[in-house]
Short mmCIF file of C-alpha atoms in Angstrom, two decimals:
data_model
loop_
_atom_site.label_atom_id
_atom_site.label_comp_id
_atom_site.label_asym_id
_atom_site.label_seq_id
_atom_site.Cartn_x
_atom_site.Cartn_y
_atom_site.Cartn_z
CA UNK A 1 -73.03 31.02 177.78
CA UNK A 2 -69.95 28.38 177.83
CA UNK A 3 -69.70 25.09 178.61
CA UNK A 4 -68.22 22.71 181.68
CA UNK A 5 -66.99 26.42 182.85
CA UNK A 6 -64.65 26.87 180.42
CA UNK A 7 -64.82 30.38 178.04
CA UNK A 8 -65.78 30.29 174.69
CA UNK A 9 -65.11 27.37 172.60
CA UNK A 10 -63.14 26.84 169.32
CA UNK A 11 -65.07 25.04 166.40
CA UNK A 12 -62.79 24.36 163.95
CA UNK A 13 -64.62 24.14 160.32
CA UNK A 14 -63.51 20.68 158.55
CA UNK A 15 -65.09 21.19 154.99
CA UNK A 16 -64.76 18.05 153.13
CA UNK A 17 -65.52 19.38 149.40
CA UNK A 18 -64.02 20.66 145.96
CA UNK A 19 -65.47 23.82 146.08
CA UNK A 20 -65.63 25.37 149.37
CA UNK A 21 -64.96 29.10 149.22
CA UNK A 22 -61.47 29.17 151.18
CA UNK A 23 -59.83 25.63 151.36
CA UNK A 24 -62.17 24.05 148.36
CA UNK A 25 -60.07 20.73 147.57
CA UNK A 26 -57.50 20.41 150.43
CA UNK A 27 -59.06 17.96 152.66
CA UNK A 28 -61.15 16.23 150.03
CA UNK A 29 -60.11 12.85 150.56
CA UNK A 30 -61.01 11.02 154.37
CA UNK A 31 -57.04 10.78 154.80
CA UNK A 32 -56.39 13.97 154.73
CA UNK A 33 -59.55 15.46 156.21
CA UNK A 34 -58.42 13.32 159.48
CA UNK A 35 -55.04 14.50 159.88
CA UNK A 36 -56.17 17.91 159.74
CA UNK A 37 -58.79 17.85 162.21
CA UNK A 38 -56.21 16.02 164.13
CA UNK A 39 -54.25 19.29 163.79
CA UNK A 40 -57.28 21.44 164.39
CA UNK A 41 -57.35 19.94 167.78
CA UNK A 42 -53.65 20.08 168.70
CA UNK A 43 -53.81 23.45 167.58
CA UNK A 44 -56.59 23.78 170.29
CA UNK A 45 -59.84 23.19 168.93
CA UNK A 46 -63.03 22.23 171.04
CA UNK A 47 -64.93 20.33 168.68
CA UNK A 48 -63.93 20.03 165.08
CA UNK A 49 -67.44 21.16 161.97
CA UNK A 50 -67.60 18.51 159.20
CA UNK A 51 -69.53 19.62 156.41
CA UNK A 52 -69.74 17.97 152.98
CA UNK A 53 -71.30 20.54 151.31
CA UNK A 54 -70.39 24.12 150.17
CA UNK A 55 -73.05 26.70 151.51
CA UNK A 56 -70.49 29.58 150.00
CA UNK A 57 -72.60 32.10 147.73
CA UNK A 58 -73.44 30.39 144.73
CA UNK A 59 -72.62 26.92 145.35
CA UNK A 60 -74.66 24.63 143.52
CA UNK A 61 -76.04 21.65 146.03
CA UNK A 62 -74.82 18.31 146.45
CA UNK A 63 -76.93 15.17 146.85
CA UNK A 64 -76.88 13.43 150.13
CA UNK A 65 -75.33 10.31 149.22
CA UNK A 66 -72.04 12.07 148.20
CA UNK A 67 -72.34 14.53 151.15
CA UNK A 68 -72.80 11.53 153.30
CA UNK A 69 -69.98 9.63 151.85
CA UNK A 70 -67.62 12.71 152.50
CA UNK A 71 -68.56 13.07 155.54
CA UNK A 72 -69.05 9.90 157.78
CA UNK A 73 -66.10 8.21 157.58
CA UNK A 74 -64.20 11.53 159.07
CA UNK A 75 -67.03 11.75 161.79
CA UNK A 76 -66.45 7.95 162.55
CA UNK A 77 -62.66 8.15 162.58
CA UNK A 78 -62.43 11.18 164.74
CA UNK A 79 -64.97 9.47 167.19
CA UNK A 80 -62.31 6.65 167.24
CA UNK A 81 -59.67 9.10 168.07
CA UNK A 82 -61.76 10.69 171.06
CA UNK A 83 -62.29 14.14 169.03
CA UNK A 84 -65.61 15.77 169.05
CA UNK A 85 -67.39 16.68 166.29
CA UNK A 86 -70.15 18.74 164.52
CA UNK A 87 -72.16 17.78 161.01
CA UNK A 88 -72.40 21.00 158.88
CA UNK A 89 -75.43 19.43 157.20
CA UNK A 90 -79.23 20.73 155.84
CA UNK A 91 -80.08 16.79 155.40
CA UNK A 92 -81.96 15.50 157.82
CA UNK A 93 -80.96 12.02 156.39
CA UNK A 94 -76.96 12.95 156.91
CA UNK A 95 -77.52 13.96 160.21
CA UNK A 96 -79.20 10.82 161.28
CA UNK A 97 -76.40 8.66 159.87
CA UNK A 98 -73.93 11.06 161.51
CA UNK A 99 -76.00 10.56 165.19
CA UNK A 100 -75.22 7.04 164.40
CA UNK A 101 -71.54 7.64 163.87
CA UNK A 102 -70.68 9.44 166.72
CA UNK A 103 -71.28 12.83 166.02
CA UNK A 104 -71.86 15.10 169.09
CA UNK A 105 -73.41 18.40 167.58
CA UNK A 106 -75.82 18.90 164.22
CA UNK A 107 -75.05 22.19 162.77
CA UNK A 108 -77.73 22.85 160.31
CA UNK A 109 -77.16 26.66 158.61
CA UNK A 110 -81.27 26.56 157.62
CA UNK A 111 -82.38 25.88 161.18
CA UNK A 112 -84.52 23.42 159.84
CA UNK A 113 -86.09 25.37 156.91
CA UNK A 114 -84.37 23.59 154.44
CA UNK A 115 -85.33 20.04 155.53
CA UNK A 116 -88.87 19.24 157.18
CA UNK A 117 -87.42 16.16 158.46
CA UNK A 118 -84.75 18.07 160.66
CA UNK A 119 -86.68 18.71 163.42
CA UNK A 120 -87.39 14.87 163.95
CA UNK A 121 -83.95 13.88 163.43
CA UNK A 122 -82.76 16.29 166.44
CA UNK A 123 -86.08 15.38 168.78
CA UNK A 124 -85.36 11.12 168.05
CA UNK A 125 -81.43 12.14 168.76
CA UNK A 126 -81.66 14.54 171.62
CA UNK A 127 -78.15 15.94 170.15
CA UNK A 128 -77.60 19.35 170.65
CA UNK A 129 -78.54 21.61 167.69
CA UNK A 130 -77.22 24.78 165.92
CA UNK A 131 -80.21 26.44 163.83
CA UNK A 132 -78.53 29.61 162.01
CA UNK A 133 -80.84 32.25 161.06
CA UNK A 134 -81.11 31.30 156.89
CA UNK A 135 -83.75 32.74 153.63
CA UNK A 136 -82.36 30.60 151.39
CA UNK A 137 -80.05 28.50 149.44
CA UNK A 138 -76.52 29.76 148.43
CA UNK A 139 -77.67 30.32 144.92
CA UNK A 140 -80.17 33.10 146.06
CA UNK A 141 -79.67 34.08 149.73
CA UNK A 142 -77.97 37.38 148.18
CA UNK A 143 -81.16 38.18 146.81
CA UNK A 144 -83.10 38.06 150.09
CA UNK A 145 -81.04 41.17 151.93
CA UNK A 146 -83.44 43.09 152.25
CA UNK A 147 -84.75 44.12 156.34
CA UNK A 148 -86.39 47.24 157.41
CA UNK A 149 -84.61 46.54 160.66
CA UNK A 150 -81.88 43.78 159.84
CA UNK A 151 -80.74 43.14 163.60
CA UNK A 152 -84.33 42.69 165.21
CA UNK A 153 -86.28 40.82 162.16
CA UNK A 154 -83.17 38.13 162.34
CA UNK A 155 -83.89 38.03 166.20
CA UNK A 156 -87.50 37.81 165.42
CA UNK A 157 -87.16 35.22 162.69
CA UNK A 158 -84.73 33.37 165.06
CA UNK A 159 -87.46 33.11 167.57
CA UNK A 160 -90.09 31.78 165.25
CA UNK A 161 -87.62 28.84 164.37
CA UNK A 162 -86.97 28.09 167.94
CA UNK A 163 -90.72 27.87 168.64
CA UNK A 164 -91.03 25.88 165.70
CA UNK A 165 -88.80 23.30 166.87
CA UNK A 166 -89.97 23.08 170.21
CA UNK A 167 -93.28 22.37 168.55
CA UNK A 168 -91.79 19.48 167.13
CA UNK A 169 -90.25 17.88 170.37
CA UNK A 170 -86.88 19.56 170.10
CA UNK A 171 -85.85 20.49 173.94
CA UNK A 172 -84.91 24.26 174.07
CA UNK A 173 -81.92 22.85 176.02
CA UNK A 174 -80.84 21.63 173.08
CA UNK A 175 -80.82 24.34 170.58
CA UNK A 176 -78.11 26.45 170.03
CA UNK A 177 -78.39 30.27 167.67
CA UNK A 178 -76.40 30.89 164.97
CA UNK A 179 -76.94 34.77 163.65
CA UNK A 180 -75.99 33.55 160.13
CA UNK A 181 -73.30 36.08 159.10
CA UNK A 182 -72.40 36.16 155.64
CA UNK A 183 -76.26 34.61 154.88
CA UNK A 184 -78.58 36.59 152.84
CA UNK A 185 -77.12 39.67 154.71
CA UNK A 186 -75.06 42.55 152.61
CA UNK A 187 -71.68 43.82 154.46
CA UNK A 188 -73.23 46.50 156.64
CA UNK A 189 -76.16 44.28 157.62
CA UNK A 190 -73.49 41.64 159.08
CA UNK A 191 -71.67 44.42 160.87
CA UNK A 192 -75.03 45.81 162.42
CA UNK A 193 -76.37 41.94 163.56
CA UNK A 194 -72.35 41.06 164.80
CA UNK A 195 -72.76 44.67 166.68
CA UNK A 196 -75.50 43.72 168.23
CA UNK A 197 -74.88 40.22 169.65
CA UNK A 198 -76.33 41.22 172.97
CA UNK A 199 -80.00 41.37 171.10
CA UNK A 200 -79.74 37.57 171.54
CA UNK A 201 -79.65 37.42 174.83
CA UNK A 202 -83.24 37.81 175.56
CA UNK A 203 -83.58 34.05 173.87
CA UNK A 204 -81.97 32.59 176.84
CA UNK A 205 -80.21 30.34 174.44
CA UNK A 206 -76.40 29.67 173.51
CA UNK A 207 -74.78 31.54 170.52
CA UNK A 208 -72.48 30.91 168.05
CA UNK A 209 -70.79 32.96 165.44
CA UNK A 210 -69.21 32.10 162.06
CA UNK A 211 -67.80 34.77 160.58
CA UNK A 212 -64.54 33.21 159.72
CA UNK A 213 -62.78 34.75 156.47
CA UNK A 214 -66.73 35.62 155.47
CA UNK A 215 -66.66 38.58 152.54
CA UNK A 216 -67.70 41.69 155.08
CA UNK A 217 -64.31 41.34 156.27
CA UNK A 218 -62.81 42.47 152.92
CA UNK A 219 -63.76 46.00 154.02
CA UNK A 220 -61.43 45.92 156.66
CA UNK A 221 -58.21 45.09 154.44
CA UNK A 222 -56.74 46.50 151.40
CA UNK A 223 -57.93 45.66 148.25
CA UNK A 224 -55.07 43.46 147.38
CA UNK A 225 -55.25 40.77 150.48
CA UNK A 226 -56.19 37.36 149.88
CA UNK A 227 -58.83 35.49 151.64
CA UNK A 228 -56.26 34.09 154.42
CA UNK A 229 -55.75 37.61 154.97
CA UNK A 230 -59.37 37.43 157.01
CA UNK A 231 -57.82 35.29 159.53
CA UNK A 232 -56.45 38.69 161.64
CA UNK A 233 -60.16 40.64 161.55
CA UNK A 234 -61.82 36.88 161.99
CA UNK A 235 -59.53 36.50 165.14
CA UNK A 236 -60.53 39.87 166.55
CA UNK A 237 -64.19 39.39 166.23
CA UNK A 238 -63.35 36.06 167.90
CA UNK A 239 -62.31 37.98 171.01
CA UNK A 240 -64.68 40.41 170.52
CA UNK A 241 -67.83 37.72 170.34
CA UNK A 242 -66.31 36.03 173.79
CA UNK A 243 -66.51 39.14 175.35
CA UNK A 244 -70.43 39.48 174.38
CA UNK A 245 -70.66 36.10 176.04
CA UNK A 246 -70.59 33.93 172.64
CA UNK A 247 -70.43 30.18 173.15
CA UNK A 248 -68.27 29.07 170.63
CA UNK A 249 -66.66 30.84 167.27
CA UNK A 250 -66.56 28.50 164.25
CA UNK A 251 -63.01 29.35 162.29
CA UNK A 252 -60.55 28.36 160.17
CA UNK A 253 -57.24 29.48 161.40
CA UNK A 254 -58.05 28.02 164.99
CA UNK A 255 -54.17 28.61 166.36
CA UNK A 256 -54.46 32.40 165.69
CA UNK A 257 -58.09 32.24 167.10
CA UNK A 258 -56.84 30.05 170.56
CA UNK A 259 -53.94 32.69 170.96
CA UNK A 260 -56.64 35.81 170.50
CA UNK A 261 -58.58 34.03 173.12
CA UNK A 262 -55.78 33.34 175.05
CA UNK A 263 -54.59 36.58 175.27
CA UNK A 264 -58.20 37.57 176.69
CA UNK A 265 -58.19 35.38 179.17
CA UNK A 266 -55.12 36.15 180.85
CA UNK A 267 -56.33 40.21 180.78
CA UNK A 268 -59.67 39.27 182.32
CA UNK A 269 -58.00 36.94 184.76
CA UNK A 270 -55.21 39.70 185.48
CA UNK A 271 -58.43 41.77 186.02
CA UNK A 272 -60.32 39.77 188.51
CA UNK A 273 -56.66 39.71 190.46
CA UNK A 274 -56.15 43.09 190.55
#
């Protein structure tokens, strides 16, 4: 599914924090955090994914007053400067205050297990809503691998969430699936769920994928590259989740992932011409 007819869109991931697992530090302050999504968009990003907190494996949490002060100025600002925006939050408290600055999209990596209050926030807001399929916190989601069939009890698990919000006065027009690559899922398992992307479809519901410089893609490079090294494989799964009718990618490296796109469009429009 896409959006105002255009293909899939670009999220590019803002992470506000010390500690994230690829850019930990570099846009820590609001000042710099600003002129890089500014550069996210130029580079041709849709929408631009604050978060304020660290979900990488192990990260310890952060209370919501800090998370909140990381994140609302940016999500103010960039509503100043006419750039959408997402809050990469599991506080139903920050995403409140981030309705109230501007934001357009809460992107909540628990789908509202984390947070009871979640599902009020996005029924009072009417904002559209990313629930990720989620087990648990970043200090044991590794633990909680463990599927008999890892592709259909994620589907199934998905589903319970979405009835559980509409329970709660969240419109299904609002909700938005996130697979949760790279969550309480081993290498293989993320392959097998990314594989099967069209196992969503039944839902009837947008889907977006994060699998931007995510561990699994190690296995694809030698031993030696670095983390930026992801950016390539991250780029082809980009193409590769637009073809399986993904509505948006969430990425780092959003020039390389625009180009990849790019480059699809043209051969499907080439296509239709033909």
């Amino acid at each position: 599914m896409t959006e105002g007819g255009k293909g899939t869109l670009v999220m590019g991931v803002l992470n506000v924090t010390p500690d994230s697992f690829s850019d930990g530090g570099r846009w820590a302050s609001t000042e710099t955090a600003v002129r890089h999504a500014i550069d996210l968009r130029d580079s041709g990003a849709d929408l631009i994914d604050v978060g304020g907190e660290s979900t990488r494996p192990g990260a310890g949490r952060v209370p919501p007053r800090v998370e909140q002060d990381r994140v609302l100025p940016v999500i103010a600002e960039l509503r100043r400067q006419g750039i959408r925006t997402s809050v990469d939050t599991l506080n139903a408290e920050t995403a409140l205050l981030a309705a109230d600055a501007g934001v357009d999209i809460i992107n909540d990596v628990s789908g509202g297990l984390a947070d009871p209050g979640m599902a009020d926030v996005v029924a009072r807001t009417g904002l559209p809503y990313i629930a990720m399929h989620w087990r648990g916190h970043a200090g044991t989601m590794d633990s909680l691998a463990t599927y008999d069939d890892v592709v259909g009890t994620v589907v199934a698990e998905l589903t319970e969430r979405v009835a559980v919000l509409e329970a709660a006065g969240v419109g299904r027009s609002q909700i938005i699936l996130d697979p949760g690559l790279g969550f309480s899922k081993d290498a293989d398992q993320n392959w097998q769920v990314f594989a099967r992307l069209d196992a969503f479809a039944p839902l009837g519901l947008p889907v977006m994928v994060g699998a931007s410089r995510k561990r699994f893609l190690a296995g694809v490079l030698p031993e030696t590259a670095a983390i930026l090294d992801r950016d390539l494989p991250t780029a082809v799964l980009s193409v590769l989740a637009a073809q399986a009718g993904a509505w948006a990618v969430r990425v780092h490296d959003v020039a390389g992932t625009r180009t990849a796109l790019n480059v699809l469009a043209r051969v499907d429009s080439a296509r239709i011409g033909s």
